[in-house]
Amino acid sequence: MSGSGGSGSGLFGLARRLVLGDARRHPAAMLLTVFGIALGSAVVVGIDAAVAACLSGFERAVTDLAGESQHRVVARGGGLSDDDFIGLRLAEPELSLTPIIDRRALVDGVRVRFVGVDIFTYRSLESIENLGDQIEDGAYERWQTEPGTLLVVEPLAASLGVGAGDAVTVTGSLGDREAEIVATIGLAPPANASVTDLVVADIATAQELLGIPGTLDRIEARFESDAERAALVAALPETLELATTESAAARLEELIAAYRMNLLALSMMAAFVAVFIVYNASLVGVQRRRDSIAALRAVGASPGQIARVYLAEAAAVGLVGGAIGLLCGRVLAELMVGFIAGTINDLYGGVTPTSLALGWLAIGKGMSVAVGSALLGAAIPILAASRVPPVHAMSGTITAHRSRRWVSALGVAGVASLAVSLVVWLLTERSILAGYAIAATAWLGFALATPALVGLVARAAGVLGRGRLPLLLAASDLRRALGIGGIAASAMMLAMGMNIAIASTVGSFRGTVLDWLDSRYQADLYVAPEVAIDHGIPAALTAGARSAIESELASSGGDVLYYRNTQGEVFDAGSTRPVVLTVTDLEASESGGLIPLAAPLVGGGLEPGGQVYVSQPLARKIGVAPGDLVRMPSPTGVVEARVRGVFHDFVADRGAVLMDFALYRDRWADDRVDAAHVTFEAGTDLAAARASWAAGIGTEHELAIQDHAELRSETRRIFDRTFRITDVLLWLSGLVAIAGLAGALLALAVSRRQEFAVLSAVGAGAGDLAWRLAAEAVLLGAAAVLISIVAGTTLAEILAKVIQVRSFGWTINTSPQPLAWAAAAGFALVGSALAIVMPLRVLSRTRPAEALRHE
Amino acid sequence: MSDSDPTTLRAAGLSKTYGRGSGAVEALRDVSLTLGAGRSLVLLGRSGSGKSTLLNLLGAMDTPSSGAIEVEGRDLAGLSPGEQTLFRRRRLGFVFQSFHLIPSLDVLHNAAVPWMLDGAFDAGARESLAGLLGRLGLAGKLDRYPDELSGGQRQRVAIARALARSPALVLADEPTGNLDKRTGEQILDVLDELRRERRFAMVLATHDDAAAARCDERLVLEDGAAIENSTLVRAAGAAVA
Amino acid sequence: MSRWVCFVLILAVSLARAQSGLTNEDGYLLADEPRAWDFPRDFGRHDGFSIEWWYLTGNVAAEDGREFGFQITFFRSELTPRVGERPDASGWRTDELYFAHAAISDLGGETFWHDERSSRGHPRLASASDETMDVRLLDWSLRLEGDTLVMRAGGGDHAIDLRARMTREPMLQGPGGLNSKGGDVGQASYYYSLTRLETSGTLTIGGEAVRVRGSAWMDQEFSSNQLADNQRGWDWFCIQLADGRDVMAYQLRTDDGSEAYRFASVRDPGGTVRYLSPEQIAFRPGSAWRSPDTGAAYPQSWTIEIEGLPGLNVRSRMVGQELTGGSASDIAYFEGATEILDPEGRRIGVGYVEMTGYDRSIADEF
């Protein structure tokens, strides 16, 4: 081993030998460090890769579904006509414009998405572009030229039980028409999974079958440059306007912003865990290597050389940890992909994650986190130790001598940071960026102030602990060693506080949503087509079902309120924004569970034809208040409606518009309903009623019948699944708490070896040492838990009252979450118990004589 | 020993005070000494008499409150902290009571640290160091780690490290304090033999009379002051002659 | 780009199937016997054939001597055979697809511009008259006013705005205008040419309007299946010799690179037309220019030997006269202005060359 080999003649050789020698002598300590680093980089890499895979899968699904086209021409008043398109096409022949018909229709009684295209100008649907390759010779041309010919996607053909050559009945606005399926088409994945109800016809066929000759639903435009966009806008007649919808990617960002925030917190927490574990390990390592450092200094190593040698060691350990982290990250990503995709699927449907790949960027990121956290964690103890004058190094006292002073300085900085946070909160109202600044400064403030606060807690404990030796000693030990204990407490506080904050936010969110659910949905039974509830396929209540419901109520007594939920759009500064259109009997709804936030307009009656409610997120996003106008494209032109009120809503984070059936039927030319909310007369046996409805009209008309409790538990299930990822946060924070306590106590114990040796020499047994350590651990843990409850609750308040409001537009009523507090306390307790084991082993192995010799 | 030996170490009027004001402690008071190349000086005195303080000053690990130290004619006070570090590395050797070996380095590399710090541990240095370790009876143990060695062996490694760069001055602080009598004597034998051969000056702090008897000169400290100092007598004699 | 994709797709299926029979199994009409021509009616569209085109090429010069070549082509494709009228509740109902190409070769400036248009058939978007020459596709058009063809095409800062006056009778490219492309019945087209069109008007090049005059050549051709499966592409030449003779010659190449079929026609100034059989014609390609876009290597000079004519050395005036859609599935072809030299190297005429199937076979498309 010592033999030949010219390498390693200098400082690097020394570093290399020190690392290998150290790994040999203290494998457990080295493993702990490597583990910490690997954990940090694995979580960062794993989450990154998993999110990337899910997002790209989701983006593809959205693109296939909605098309890339982001620009559409709509009519200002009245429907869009063939002539509108032809005029534009002739005026701007070089632009890419295509006429589209896109509406719902019944094919053999099943509701489908019926799209009419001019295949010669249509280029949005990538998966449709190569149709010609999928379809037999002849069928494709027949589809383009022969009336009554359709293409259907394979899943729909399967559910209809039809194939190429079969006749179907298309029900449009002029009644039933015969049509022929000329071919079934398989879409490219992942659209094949999510697009299950699509019928595509030539635009001529679509107009004929739906009975709307001369009518278009929209003109899609694609621009290669801003000049092209400007050219189209210039060519638009008065009657038309260009609406630019958000890109699919932008919509996606909005949809999963909340999710992203959780994951970001998780990544940061992981990196933080890594830094902290390394910091602790370095502290212990430096204490342990005091002899080596002293000897190196005595034989003429400069502070810079010592720092370089040990930082090189840290970097090397970082590289090893990073490499392991990458492997673990890959595995973690596999696990998380299912997790994340499952949640997105629950919320938004059809996602097939794209294949996982660790790109160079991810590898670079993981390795940077690893090496960075190793260097960061090691830097402070190493730099401090390397600067100790040789004479002190020889006498064996390497501890932070001036810890008191900087602990106070940090405390002052922390209070200042909290003050900044408060000022920004008071001065800003809408800025999301400022919202994050408020959270960040508050958080930083608590982190900085924690060592000083631990000092205060220790002082208080010292006062309380008069006469009880272990507590007294622990309190004074803690106060003397705030440099180690304070930072450990700060780390634990951050971890547990973050957990409390997120648990509180999620818990409050859930409580708010369920409260809202209870007051918004006060009906006894909720009736909707089975296919809609079970398969998420939009479907309307048939006329038969409606009359069955009404005749049932006529005999049993009670009321029914119908609902129609569909996709719509509102104009927002020149572009349109997708929203949920909820249609009902507004008057009945106002006397029911609708919760207006702002006072409804007074006077002037309901004016059902012209007034709508908008949801709180939408009101915030497009900046409207009661009395303002909202403008919505409809099949009969742009509808301008006055905002009657703003209502609480958590269903549609994009925003929702609530309107009366009168307005909707008039302008959207649609009189379907897709849900019935039934309220029985007081005194009805609800369980019996539910059972008899389910067995009766439920079976007969294929209706799903849910009662309030089912609705509630379903909501709760979706909610919990969405936030299941926060469980990972809980465990990570627990890990930090335990690692923090263990590391801090180990460092404290090693630095006080002599003191313990003295105690041991004068007759203190291992039990006494254990008591003292336990007292110290409990004290430290308790201080951290107390501070983290305050900090976490504050952060939760900021998340609910600032971040949620500013980014999603809804308010959440916060409530204390004792369960989260208890979890933090539990982790601290377990951490304390585990944390005394290692220090105790170290101390019990130290022979008093050897330790005393350093005195 | 001849009076014409060049002077390696010269200290004049060394004092060291720790703390300030009423709490000040005078650890060393007006100590002077001089030592020629290849000669040895024993430093005697009870615990707290100032031996360690004097060794720290001589080893450029601490600076005197007043007085001057010259090693090979260079004034240590005139050196910057960085130069002091280099000076320790290249011209001084330390041997400590508790060895102060680096636990994670093997025998060869513990001894090679002064070379490695300069990035100069080449084949030549390796060969001469291996030879030195062989002389110290460690020939077969170059790849052992400190915790696999006996106390005497550890101290031999420390001696090899101290002599690795052929220092002008070796400072030994109770080198036999942690060793049994026989091992201690062997260590002292080796040190004497090498000193004569390599002609370095050596200052030895010890309580051990046998060890003291081996040395050319004596300096006895009490409460920080020299109560016996043969080096000055000799120097004075030389001046008279 | 995807217009091209559509075009290729549609042609691929609609034309490859047109194999045999007087009307083929898909119901398209075949060019199978000499035709009684009736102008101006036959300048118009011909229903029942799967593909038809009006193809104009010409060599023109500005007053300052700058020389240009130009091309305007309108294609009409019947997606399904037109049989009588169909109910058309929707204005979009159609069985036609139109597309058009235009190009300008700035022979001095060595720049080549080309653009395209396409649309489904629609009375206001894309149509061709069945009474006279009147083809319109969005903002591009070709129509007959008296004895003059009026054409317009353009895009961006380029445009072709020319009038071309007929000076000679239509030249039928085969007995009764039936132009055979091989041995099989129906493997032929109906084909006539208008030569020596006295052309004048404006070319706009990079925003600069240049008054030009010169001579153009128009082909109208309609058919339902021209190429056999093994026919990979063609080399087509129109030549207007200074001595007053008009020459049209082409060869159809096969997959293995050998020539499968040759045809030439020569009209002397007196109006007499000779049709030459394959063994009376020889084509020898010279060195090629390789397109950086498609990798196709197009010969840039040809020696054409036609019985009864001196050897004709045809030289492309400029490399780079290649029309591409830019996508892998698109057809790329070379359509370029040429000059004709005698064996001594003197210019004895001008013309145009069209070379197809050099990047891949286009038999499926035609």
Coordinates of C-alpha atoms in Angstrom, one line a residue, chain B:
Chain B
M1 CA 32.3 19.6 21.2
S2 CA 34.1 22.5 19.8
D3 CA 33.4 26.1 20.5
S4 CA 33.8 26.9 16.9
D5 CA 30.5 25.1 16.1
P6 CA 28.2 27.5 14.3
T7 CA 25.4 28.8 16.5
T8 CA 22.0 27.3 15.5
L9 CA 19.7 28.9 18.1
R10 CA 20.1 32.1 19.9
A11 CA 17.4 33.5 22.2
A12 CA 17.7 36.8 24.1
G13 CA 15.5 38.2 26.9
L14 CA 12.4 36.1 26.1
S15 CA 9.3 37.0 28.1
K16 CA 5.7 35.9 27.6
T17 CA 2.7 37.3 29.3
Y18 CA -0.8 35.8 28.9
G19 CA -3.8 38.1 29.5
R20 CA -3.8 41.7 30.5
G21 CA -4.0 44.0 33.5
S22 CA -4.5 42.4 36.9
G23 CA -5.3 39.0 35.4
A24 CA -2.0 38.9 33.5
V25 CA 0.1 35.8 34.0
E26 CA 3.9 36.0 33.3
A27 CA 4.7 32.6 31.9
L28 CA 8.2 33.3 31.0
R29 CA 10.6 36.0 32.2
D30 CA 13.7 37.2 30.5
V31 CA 15.1 33.9 29.4
S32 CA 18.2 33.8 27.1
L33 CA 20.0 30.9 25.6
T34 CA 22.3 29.8 22.8
L35 CA 22.9 26.5 21.2
G36 CA 25.3 25.3 18.6
A37 CA 24.7 22.9 15.7
G38 CA 24.7 19.2 16.8
R39 CA 24.4 20.1 20.4
S40 CA 21.6 19.3 22.8
L41 CA 19.9 21.2 25.6
V42 CA 17.7 19.8 28.3
L43 CA 14.9 22.0 29.6
L44 CA 14.1 21.2 33.2
G45 CA 11.5 22.4 35.5
R46 CA 8.2 21.5 37.2
S47 CA 4.8 21.6 35.5
G48 CA 3.9 25.2 34.9
S49 CA 7.4 26.5 35.1
G50 CA 7.3 27.7 31.5
K51 CA 8.8 24.8 29.6
S52 CA 6.0 24.4 27.1
T53 CA 5.8 28.2 26.7
L54 CA 9.4 28.4 25.8
L55 CA 9.2 25.4 23.4
N56 CA 6.2 27.1 21.7
L57 CA 8.2 30.3 21.3
L58 CA 11.2 28.5 20.0
G59 CA 9.0 26.5 17.6
A60 CA 7.5 29.7 16.1
M61 CA 4.1 28.6 17.2
D62 CA 3.7 31.6 19.5
T63 CA 5.3 35.0 19.6
P64 CA 7.2 36.3 22.6
S65 CA 5.9 39.4 24.5
S66 CA 9.4 40.7 24.4
G67 CA 12.9 39.4 23.4
A68 CA 14.2 37.9 20.2
I69 CA 14.9 34.4 18.7
E70 CA 17.3 33.7 15.9
V71 CA 17.5 30.3 14.3
E72 CA 20.4 29.9 11.9
G73 CA 20.8 33.6 12.1
R74 CA 17.2 34.4 11.1
D75 CA 15.1 36.5 13.4
L76 CA 11.8 34.7 13.9
A77 CA 10.0 37.9 14.8
G78 CA 10.8 39.2 11.3
L79 CA 8.8 36.4 9.7
S80 CA 5.2 36.7 8.6
P81 CA 2.8 34.0 9.8
G82 CA 3.1 32.4 6.4
E83 CA 6.9 32.4 6.5
Q84 CA 6.8 31.0 10.0
T85 CA 4.7 28.2 8.7
L86 CA 7.2 27.5 6.0
F87 CA 10.1 27.8 8.4
R88 CA 8.5 25.2 10.7
R89 CA 8.0 23.0 7.8
R90 CA 11.5 23.1 6.4
R91 CA 13.9 24.0 9.3
L92 CA 12.3 22.7 12.5
G93 CA 11.3 19.3 13.7
F94 CA 8.8 18.5 16.5
V95 CA 8.5 15.5 18.7
F96 CA 5.6 15.5 21.2
Q97 CA 4.9 13.5 24.3
S98 CA 1.6 12.2 22.7
F99 CA 3.1 11.7 19.2
H100 CA 0.4 13.7 17.4
L101 CA 0.4 11.4 14.4
I102 CA -2.4 11.7 11.8
P103 CA -4.6 8.6 12.4
S104 CA -5.7 8.3 8.9
L105 CA -2.2 8.2 7.3
D106 CA 0.1 5.2 7.3
V107 CA 3.6 5.2 8.7
L108 CA 5.3 6.3 5.5
H109 CA 2.9 9.1 4.8
N110 CA 2.8 10.3 8.3
A111 CA 6.5 10.8 8.1
A112 CA 6.2 12.3 4.6
V113 CA 3.7 15.0 5.6
P114 CA 6.4 17.8 5.6
W115 CA 7.4 16.8 2.1
M116 CA 3.8 16.4 0.9
L117 CA 2.9 19.8 2.0
D118 CA 5.4 21.1 -0.4
G119 CA 4.3 18.7 -3.1
A120 CA 7.9 17.4 -3.1
F121 CA 7.6 13.8 -2.0
D122 CA 9.3 12.4 -5.0
A123 CA 11.2 9.2 -5.5
G124 CA 14.4 10.6 -3.9
A125 CA 12.6 11.8 -0.8
R126 CA 10.7 8.5 -0.6
E127 CA 14.0 6.6 -0.7
S128 CA 15.8 8.7 2.0
L129 CA 12.7 8.6 4.2
A130 CA 12.3 4.9 3.9
G131 CA 16.0 4.6 4.8
L132 CA 15.4 6.8 7.9
L133 CA 12.4 4.8 8.9
G134 CA 14.5 1.7 8.5
R135 CA 17.2 3.1 10.7
L136 CA 14.4 3.7 13.3
G137 CA 13.4 0.0 13.1
L138 CA 10.2 0.5 11.1
A139 CA 11.4 -1.1 7.9
G140 CA 8.6 -3.6 7.7
K141 CA 5.8 -1.3 9.0
L142 CA 5.6 1.4 6.4
D143 CA 2.0 0.6 5.5
R144 CA 0.8 0.3 9.1
Y145 CA -1.5 2.9 10.6
P146 CA -0.7 4.6 13.9
D147 CA -3.4 2.6 15.8
E148 CA -1.6 -0.6 14.8
L149 CA 1.7 0.5 16.4
S150 CA 3.1 0.4 19.9
G151 CA 3.9 3.6 21.7
G152 CA 7.6 3.4 21.0
Q153 CA 6.9 2.7 17.3
R154 CA 4.6 5.7 17.2
Q155 CA 7.3 7.9 18.6
R156 CA 9.8 6.6 16.1
V157 CA 7.4 7.6 13.4
A158 CA 7.1 11.1 14.9
I159 CA 10.9 11.3 15.0
A160 CA 11.1 10.3 11.4
R161 CA 8.6 13.1 10.6
A162 CA 10.6 15.6 12.6
L163 CA 13.8 14.7 10.8
A164 CA 12.3 14.2 7.4
R165 CA 13.4 17.5 6.0
S166 CA 16.8 17.5 7.8
P167 CA 15.9 20.3 10.2
A168 CA 18.4 22.6 11.9
L169 CA 16.6 22.4 15.2
V170 CA 14.5 19.7 16.8
L171 CA 12.2 20.5 19.7
A172 CA 11.2 17.5 21.8
D173 CA 8.5 17.9 24.4
E174 CA 8.7 15.0 26.9
P175 CA 9.3 12.5 24.1
T176 CA 9.5 9.6 26.5
G177 CA 6.7 10.7 28.8
N178 CA 4.3 8.1 27.5
L179 CA 6.8 5.3 27.1
D180 CA 8.1 2.7 29.5
K181 CA 11.7 3.2 30.7
R182 CA 13.4 0.8 28.3
T183 CA 11.5 2.1 25.2
G184 CA 12.3 5.7 26.3
E185 CA 15.9 4.9 26.5
Q186 CA 15.9 3.4 23.0
I187 CA 14.2 6.5 21.7
L188 CA 16.7 8.7 23.3
D189 CA 19.6 6.6 21.9
V190 CA 18.2 6.9 18.4
L191 CA 17.7 10.6 18.8
D192 CA 21.3 11.1 20.1
E193 CA 22.7 8.9 17.3
L194 CA 20.9 10.8 14.6
R195 CA 21.7 14.2 16.1
R196 CA 25.4 13.4 16.1
E197 CA 25.2 12.2 12.5
R198 CA 23.0 14.9 11.1
R199 CA 24.3 17.7 13.4
F200 CA 20.9 19.3 14.3
A201 CA 20.5 21.2 17.5
M202 CA 18.0 19.7 19.9
V203 CA 16.0 21.2 22.8
L204 CA 14.5 18.5 25.0
A205 CA 12.0 19.2 27.7
T206 CA 11.7 16.4 30.2
H207 CA 11.3 15.4 33.9
D208 CA 13.5 12.4 33.3
D209 CA 16.9 12.7 35.0
A210 CA 18.5 10.0 32.9
A211 CA 17.4 11.8 29.8
A212 CA 18.7 15.0 31.2
A213 CA 22.0 13.5 31.9
R214 CA 22.6 12.8 28.2
C215 CA 22.4 16.4 27.1
D216 CA 25.2 18.8 26.5
E217 CA 23.5 21.8 28.2
R218 CA 21.0 22.4 31.0
L219 CA 18.4 25.1 31.4
V220 CA 16.3 24.9 34.5
L221 CA 13.1 27.0 34.8
E222 CA 11.2 28.0 37.8
D223 CA 8.1 30.3 37.6
G224 CA 9.2 31.3 34.2
A225 CA 12.7 32.3 35.0
A226 CA 15.9 30.5 34.3
I227 CA 17.6 29.5 37.6
E228 CA 20.3 27.6 35.9
N229 CA 21.6 28.1 32.3
S230 CA 24.7 26.4 31.2
T231 CA 24.5 27.7 27.7
L232 CA 25.2 31.3 28.8
V233 CA 28.0 30.2 31.0
R234 CA 29.6 28.5 28.1
A235 CA 28.9 31.5 25.8
A236 CA 30.3 33.8 28.4
G237 CA 33.4 31.6 28.6
A238 CA 33.7 31.6 24.9
A239 CA 33.5 35.4 24.9
V240 CA 36.2 35.7 27.6
A241 CA 38.4 33.3 25.7

